[in-house]
CSV table of C-alpha atoms in Angstrom, one decimal:
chain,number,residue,atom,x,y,z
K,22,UNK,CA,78.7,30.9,-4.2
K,23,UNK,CA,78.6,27.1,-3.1
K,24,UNK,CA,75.1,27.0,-3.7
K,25,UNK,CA,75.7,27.9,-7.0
K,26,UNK,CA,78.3,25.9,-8.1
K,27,UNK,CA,76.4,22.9,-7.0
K,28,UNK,CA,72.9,23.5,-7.8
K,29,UNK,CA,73.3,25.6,-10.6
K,30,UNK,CA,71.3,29.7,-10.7
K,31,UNK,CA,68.4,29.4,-8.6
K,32,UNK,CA,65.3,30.5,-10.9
K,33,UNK,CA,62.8,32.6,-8.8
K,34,UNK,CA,60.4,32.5,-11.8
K,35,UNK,CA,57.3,34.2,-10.3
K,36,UNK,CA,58.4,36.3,-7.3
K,37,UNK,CA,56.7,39.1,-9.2
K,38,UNK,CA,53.4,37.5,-8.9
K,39,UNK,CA,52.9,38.6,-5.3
K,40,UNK,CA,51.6,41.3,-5.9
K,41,UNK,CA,48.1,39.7,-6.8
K,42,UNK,CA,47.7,38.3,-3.7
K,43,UNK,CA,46.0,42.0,-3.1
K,44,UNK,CA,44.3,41.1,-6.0
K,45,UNK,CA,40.0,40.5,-5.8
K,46,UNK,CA,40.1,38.2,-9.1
K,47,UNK,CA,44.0,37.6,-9.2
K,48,UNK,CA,46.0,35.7,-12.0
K,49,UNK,CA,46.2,31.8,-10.7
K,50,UNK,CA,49.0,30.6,-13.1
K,51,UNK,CA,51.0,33.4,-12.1
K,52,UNK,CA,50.3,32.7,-7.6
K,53,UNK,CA,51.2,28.8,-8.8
K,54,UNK,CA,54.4,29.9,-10.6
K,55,UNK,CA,55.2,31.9,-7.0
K,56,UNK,CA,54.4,28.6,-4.7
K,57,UNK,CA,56.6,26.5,-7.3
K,58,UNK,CA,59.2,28.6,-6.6
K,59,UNK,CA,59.3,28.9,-3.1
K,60,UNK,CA,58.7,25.1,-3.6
K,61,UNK,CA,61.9,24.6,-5.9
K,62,UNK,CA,64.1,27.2,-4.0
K,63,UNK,CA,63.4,25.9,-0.6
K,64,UNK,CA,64.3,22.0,-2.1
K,65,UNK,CA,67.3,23.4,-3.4
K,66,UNK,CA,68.5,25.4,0.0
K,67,UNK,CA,67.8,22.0,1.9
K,68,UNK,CA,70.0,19.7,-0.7
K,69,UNK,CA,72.6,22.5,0.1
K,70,UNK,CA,72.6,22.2,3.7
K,71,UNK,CA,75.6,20.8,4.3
K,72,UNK,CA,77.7,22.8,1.9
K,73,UNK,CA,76.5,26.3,3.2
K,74,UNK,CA,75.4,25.8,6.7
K,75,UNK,CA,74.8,29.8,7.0
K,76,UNK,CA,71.7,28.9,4.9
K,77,UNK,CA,69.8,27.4,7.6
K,78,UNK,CA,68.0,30.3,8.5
K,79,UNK,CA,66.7,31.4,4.8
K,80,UNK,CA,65.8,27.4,4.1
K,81,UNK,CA,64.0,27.6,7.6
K,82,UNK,CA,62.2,30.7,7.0
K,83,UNK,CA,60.3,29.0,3.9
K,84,UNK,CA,57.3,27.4,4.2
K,85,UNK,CA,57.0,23.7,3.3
K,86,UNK,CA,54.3,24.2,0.2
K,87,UNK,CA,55.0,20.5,-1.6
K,88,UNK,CA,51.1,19.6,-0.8
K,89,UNK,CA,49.9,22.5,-1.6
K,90,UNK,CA,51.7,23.1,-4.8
K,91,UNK,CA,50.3,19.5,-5.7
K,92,UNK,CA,46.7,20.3,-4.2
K,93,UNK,CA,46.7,23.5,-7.0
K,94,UNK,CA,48.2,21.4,-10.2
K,95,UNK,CA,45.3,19.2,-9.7
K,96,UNK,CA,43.0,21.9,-10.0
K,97,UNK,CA,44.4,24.4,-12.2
K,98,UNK,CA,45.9,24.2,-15.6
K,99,UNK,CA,49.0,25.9,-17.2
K,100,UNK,CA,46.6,28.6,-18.5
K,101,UNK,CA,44.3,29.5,-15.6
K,102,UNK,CA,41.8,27.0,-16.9
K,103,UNK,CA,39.8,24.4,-14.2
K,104,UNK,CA,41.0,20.8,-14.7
K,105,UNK,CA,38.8,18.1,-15.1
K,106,UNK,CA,40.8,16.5,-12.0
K,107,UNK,CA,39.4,19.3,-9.9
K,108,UNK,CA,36.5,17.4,-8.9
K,109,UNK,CA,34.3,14.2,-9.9
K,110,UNK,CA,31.3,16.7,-10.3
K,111,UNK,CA,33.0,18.5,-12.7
K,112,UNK,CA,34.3,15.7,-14.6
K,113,UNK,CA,31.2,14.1,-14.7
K,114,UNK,CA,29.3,17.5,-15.6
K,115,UNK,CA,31.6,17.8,-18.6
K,116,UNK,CA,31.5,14.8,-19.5
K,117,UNK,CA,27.6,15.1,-19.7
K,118,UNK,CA,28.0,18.1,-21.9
K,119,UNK,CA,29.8,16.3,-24.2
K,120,UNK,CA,27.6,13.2,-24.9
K,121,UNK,CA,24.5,16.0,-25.1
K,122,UNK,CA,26.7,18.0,-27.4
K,123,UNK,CA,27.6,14.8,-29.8
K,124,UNK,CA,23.7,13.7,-29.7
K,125,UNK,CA,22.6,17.0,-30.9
K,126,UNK,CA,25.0,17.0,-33.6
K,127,UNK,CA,24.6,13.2,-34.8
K,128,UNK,CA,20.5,14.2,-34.5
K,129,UNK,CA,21.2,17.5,-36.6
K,130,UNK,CA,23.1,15.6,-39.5
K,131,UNK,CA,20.1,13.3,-39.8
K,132,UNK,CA,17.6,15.8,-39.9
K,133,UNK,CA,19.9,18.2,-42.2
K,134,UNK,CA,20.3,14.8,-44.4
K,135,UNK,CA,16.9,14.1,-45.0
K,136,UNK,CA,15.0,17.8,-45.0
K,137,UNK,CA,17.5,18.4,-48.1
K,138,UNK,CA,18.7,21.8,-45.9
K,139,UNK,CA,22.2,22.4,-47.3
K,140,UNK,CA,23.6,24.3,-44.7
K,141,UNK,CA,25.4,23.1,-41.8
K,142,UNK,CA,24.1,23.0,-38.0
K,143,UNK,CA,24.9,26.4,-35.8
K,144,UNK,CA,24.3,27.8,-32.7
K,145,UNK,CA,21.7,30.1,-31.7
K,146,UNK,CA,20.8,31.3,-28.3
K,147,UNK,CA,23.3,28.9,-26.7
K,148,UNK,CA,21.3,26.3,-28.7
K,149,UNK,CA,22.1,24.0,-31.6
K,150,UNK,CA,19.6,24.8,-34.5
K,151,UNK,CA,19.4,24.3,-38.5
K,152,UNK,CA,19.7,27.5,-40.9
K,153,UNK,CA,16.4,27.2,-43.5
K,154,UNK,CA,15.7,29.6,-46.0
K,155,UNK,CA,12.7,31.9,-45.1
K,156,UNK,CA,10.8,30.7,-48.4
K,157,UNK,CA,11.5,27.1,-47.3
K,158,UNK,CA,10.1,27.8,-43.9
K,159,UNK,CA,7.7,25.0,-43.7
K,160,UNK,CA,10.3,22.3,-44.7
K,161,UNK,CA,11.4,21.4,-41.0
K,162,UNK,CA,9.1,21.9,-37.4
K,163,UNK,CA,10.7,23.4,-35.0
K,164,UNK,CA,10.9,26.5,-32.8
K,165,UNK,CA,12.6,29.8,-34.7
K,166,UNK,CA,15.4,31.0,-32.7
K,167,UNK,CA,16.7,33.8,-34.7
K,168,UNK,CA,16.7,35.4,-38.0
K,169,UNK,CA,19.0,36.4,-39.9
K,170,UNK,CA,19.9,39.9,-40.2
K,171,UNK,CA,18.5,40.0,-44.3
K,172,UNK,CA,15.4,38.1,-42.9
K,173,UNK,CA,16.5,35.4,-45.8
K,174,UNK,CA,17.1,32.9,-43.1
K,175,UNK,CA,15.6,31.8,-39.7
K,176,UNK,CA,17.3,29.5,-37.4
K,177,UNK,CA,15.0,26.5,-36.5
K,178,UNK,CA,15.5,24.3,-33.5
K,179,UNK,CA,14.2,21.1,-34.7
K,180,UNK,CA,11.4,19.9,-32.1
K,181,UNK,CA,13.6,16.5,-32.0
K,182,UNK,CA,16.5,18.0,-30.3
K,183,UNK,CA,14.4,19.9,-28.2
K,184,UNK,CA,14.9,18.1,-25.1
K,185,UNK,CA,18.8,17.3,-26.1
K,186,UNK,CA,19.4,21.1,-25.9
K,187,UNK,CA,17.7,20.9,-22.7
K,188,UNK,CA,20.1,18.4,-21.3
K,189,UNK,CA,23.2,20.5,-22.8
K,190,UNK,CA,22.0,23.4,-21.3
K,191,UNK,CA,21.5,21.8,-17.8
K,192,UNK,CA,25.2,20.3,-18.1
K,193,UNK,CA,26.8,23.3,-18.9
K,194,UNK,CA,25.0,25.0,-16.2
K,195,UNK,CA,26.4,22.1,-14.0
K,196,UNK,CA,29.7,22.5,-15.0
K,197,UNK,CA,30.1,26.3,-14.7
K,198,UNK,CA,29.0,26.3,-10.7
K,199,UNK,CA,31.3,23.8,-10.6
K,200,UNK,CA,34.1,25.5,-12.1
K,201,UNK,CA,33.4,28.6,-10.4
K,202,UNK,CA,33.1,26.8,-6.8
K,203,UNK,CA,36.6,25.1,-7.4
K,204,UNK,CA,38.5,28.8,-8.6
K,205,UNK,CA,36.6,30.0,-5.6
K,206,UNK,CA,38.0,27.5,-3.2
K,207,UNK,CA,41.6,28.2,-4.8
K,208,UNK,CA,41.6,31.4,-3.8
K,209,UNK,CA,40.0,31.1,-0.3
K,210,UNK,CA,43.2,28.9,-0.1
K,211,UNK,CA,45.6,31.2,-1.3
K,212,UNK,CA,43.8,34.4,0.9
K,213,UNK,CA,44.6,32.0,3.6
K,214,UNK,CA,48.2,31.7,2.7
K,215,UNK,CA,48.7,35.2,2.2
K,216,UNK,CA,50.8,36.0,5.0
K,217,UNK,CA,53.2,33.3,5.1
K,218,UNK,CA,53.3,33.7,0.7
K,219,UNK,CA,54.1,37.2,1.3
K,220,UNK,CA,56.6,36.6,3.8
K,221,UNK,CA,57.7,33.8,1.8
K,222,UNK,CA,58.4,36.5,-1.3
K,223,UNK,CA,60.2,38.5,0.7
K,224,UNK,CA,63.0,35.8,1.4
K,225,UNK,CA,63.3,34.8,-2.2
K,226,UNK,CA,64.2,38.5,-2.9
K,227,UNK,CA,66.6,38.6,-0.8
K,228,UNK,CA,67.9,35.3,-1.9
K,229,UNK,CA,67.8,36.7,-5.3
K,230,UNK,CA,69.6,39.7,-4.2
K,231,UNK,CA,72.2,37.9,-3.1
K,232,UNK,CA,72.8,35.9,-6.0
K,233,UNK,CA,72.9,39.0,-8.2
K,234,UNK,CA,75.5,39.7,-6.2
K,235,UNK,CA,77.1,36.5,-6.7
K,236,UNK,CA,77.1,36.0,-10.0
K,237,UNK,CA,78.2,40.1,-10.6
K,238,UNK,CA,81.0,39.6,-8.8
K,239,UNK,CA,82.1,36.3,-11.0
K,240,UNK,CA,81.2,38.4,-14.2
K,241,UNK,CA,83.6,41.8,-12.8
K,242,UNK,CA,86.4,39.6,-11.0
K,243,UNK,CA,85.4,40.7,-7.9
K,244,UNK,CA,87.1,39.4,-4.6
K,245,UNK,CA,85.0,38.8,-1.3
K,246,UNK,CA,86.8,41.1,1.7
K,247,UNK,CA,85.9,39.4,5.0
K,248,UNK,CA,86.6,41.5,7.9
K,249,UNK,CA,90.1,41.8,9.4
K,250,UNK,CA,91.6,43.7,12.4
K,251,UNK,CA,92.7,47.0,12.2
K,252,UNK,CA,90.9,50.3,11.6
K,253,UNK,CA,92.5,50.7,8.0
K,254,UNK,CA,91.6,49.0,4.7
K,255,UNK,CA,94.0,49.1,1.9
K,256,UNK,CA,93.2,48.5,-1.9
K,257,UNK,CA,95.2,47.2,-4.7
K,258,UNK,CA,93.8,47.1,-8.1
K,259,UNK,CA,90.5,48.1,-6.7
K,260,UNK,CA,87.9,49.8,-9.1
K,261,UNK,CA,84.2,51.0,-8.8
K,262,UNK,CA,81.7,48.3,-10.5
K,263,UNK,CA,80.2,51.1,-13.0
K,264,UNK,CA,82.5,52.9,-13.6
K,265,UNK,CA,85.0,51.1,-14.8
C-alpha cells in the first residue's frame, strides 16, 4: 500500500509477452515491453526501499536489465523494425540504397523527359524501368523486363541505369544480411536471458497480484487483519467481496 501511495500503480505492461520467449521467430516489441518493465518495476521497488523494507527480497529477485534494455532500443524500433543505429554496416548499406535509389530516379526523369514517354517510372523485377507502348517499342534501348498483361505495354530498363540498378540491388542485398544478422543476434541475446526473463516474469505476477489486491481492497473498504493471539477471530461488519 506504501508503494503505492508514493510511486503511484505499478504498470507491468508486457508480462504477457513471456510467453514468446518459447517462441522460434517471437514478437521483439512485445520481449522489449517485458524487459522495460522488469526495468521500470525493479527502479521503482528500489526508490521504495526505505518505505517498505519487506520489499527487499522481490527488488532483489529482479535482474538489473538497464544495459540491456538500452543495448535493444538501439537496435530495434517501436514496431519490430531494425534501426539504423543497429550497426555502421547497416547504416551505411541503407544509406547506399538510397543515393542508388535517387540516381535511378533523377536518370529515369531525364530519359522519360526527352524519349517523350508519358508515363511515370515503375518497378519491375525489383528493378526501376520506363512503361513504353508496344507500338512505340523502338523509342528507348533498353532490356524488356515485363509486359503488360494486354501486351499494350513492355517495361524497358533503359541500358543507362543498367549498372545503377546493379548498385541498388547489391545495397539492398547488403542491407537485408545485415538486418537479418542484427534480429538474429537479438534473439541469441534474449534465448540467453531466457531463464532469468522467465523468472523475472514470474515475480512481476506476483507483484501484480498483490497490487490487485491492494487496490481491491481500497475500492471494497477492506481492512488488513494482521495476526493476533488467540484461536478465535471475531467479525463485525464483515462481508464476502462478491457477494455483496
Amino acid at each position: 500500500g506504501r508503494l503505492v501511495d508514493e510511486e503511484g500503480v505499478l504498470s507491468f505492461t508486457g508480462l504477457d509477452a513471456v510467453a514468446e520467449l518459447a517462441r522460434p521467430d517471437p514478437h521483439l516489441p512485445s520481449l522489449i515491453a517485458l524487459v522495460r518493465s522488469i526495468v521500470e518495476v525493479r527502479a521503482c521497488l528500489g526508490r521504495a526501499l526505505g518505505l517498505a523494507p519487506e520489499l527487499a527480497a522481490a527488488f532483489a529477485s529482479l535482474p538489473q536489465l538497464d544495459p540491456f534494455l538500452a543495448y535493444l532500443t538501439l537496435r530495434i524500433g517501436e514496431d519490430g523494425e531494425i534501426l539504423d543505429s543497429a550497426s555502421p554496416a547497416l547504416a551505411q548499406a541503407r544509406a547506399a540504397r538510397e543515393r542508388h535509389r535517387g540516381a535511378i530516379v533523377a536518370r529515369l526523369e531525364q530519359i522519360r523527359q526527352a524519349s517523350g514517354l508519358s508515363g511515370p517510372y515503375t518497378v519491375r523485377r525489383e528493378r526501376y524501368c520506363l512503361p513504353v507502348p508496344s507500338h512505340d517499342r523502338a523509342r528507348l534501348s533498353g532490356l524488356v523486363l515485363d509486359v503488360s498483361a494486354t501486351g499494350a505495354t513492355v517495361f524497358v530498363e533503359p541500358l543507362a541505369v543498367v549498372e545503377l540498378n546493379n548498385g541498388l540491388a547489391e545495397a539492398t542485398a547488403l542491407a537485408r544480411a545485415e538486418e537479418e544478422r542484427v534480429r538474429n543476434e537479438v534473439l541469441s541475446a534474449f534465448a540467453r536471458r531466457r531463464p532469468e526473463l522467465e523468472a523475472a516474469a514470474r515475480q512481476l505476477a506476483l507483484l501484480d497480484a498483490t497490487q490487485a489486491r491492494v487496490l481491491f481492497g481500497r475500492v471494497a473498504g477492506g481492512v488488513l487483519l494482521r495476526p493476533g493471539a488467540g484461536d478465535r477471530l471475531a467479525l463485525f461488519g464483515a462481508r464476502h467481496p462478491l457477494l455483496t
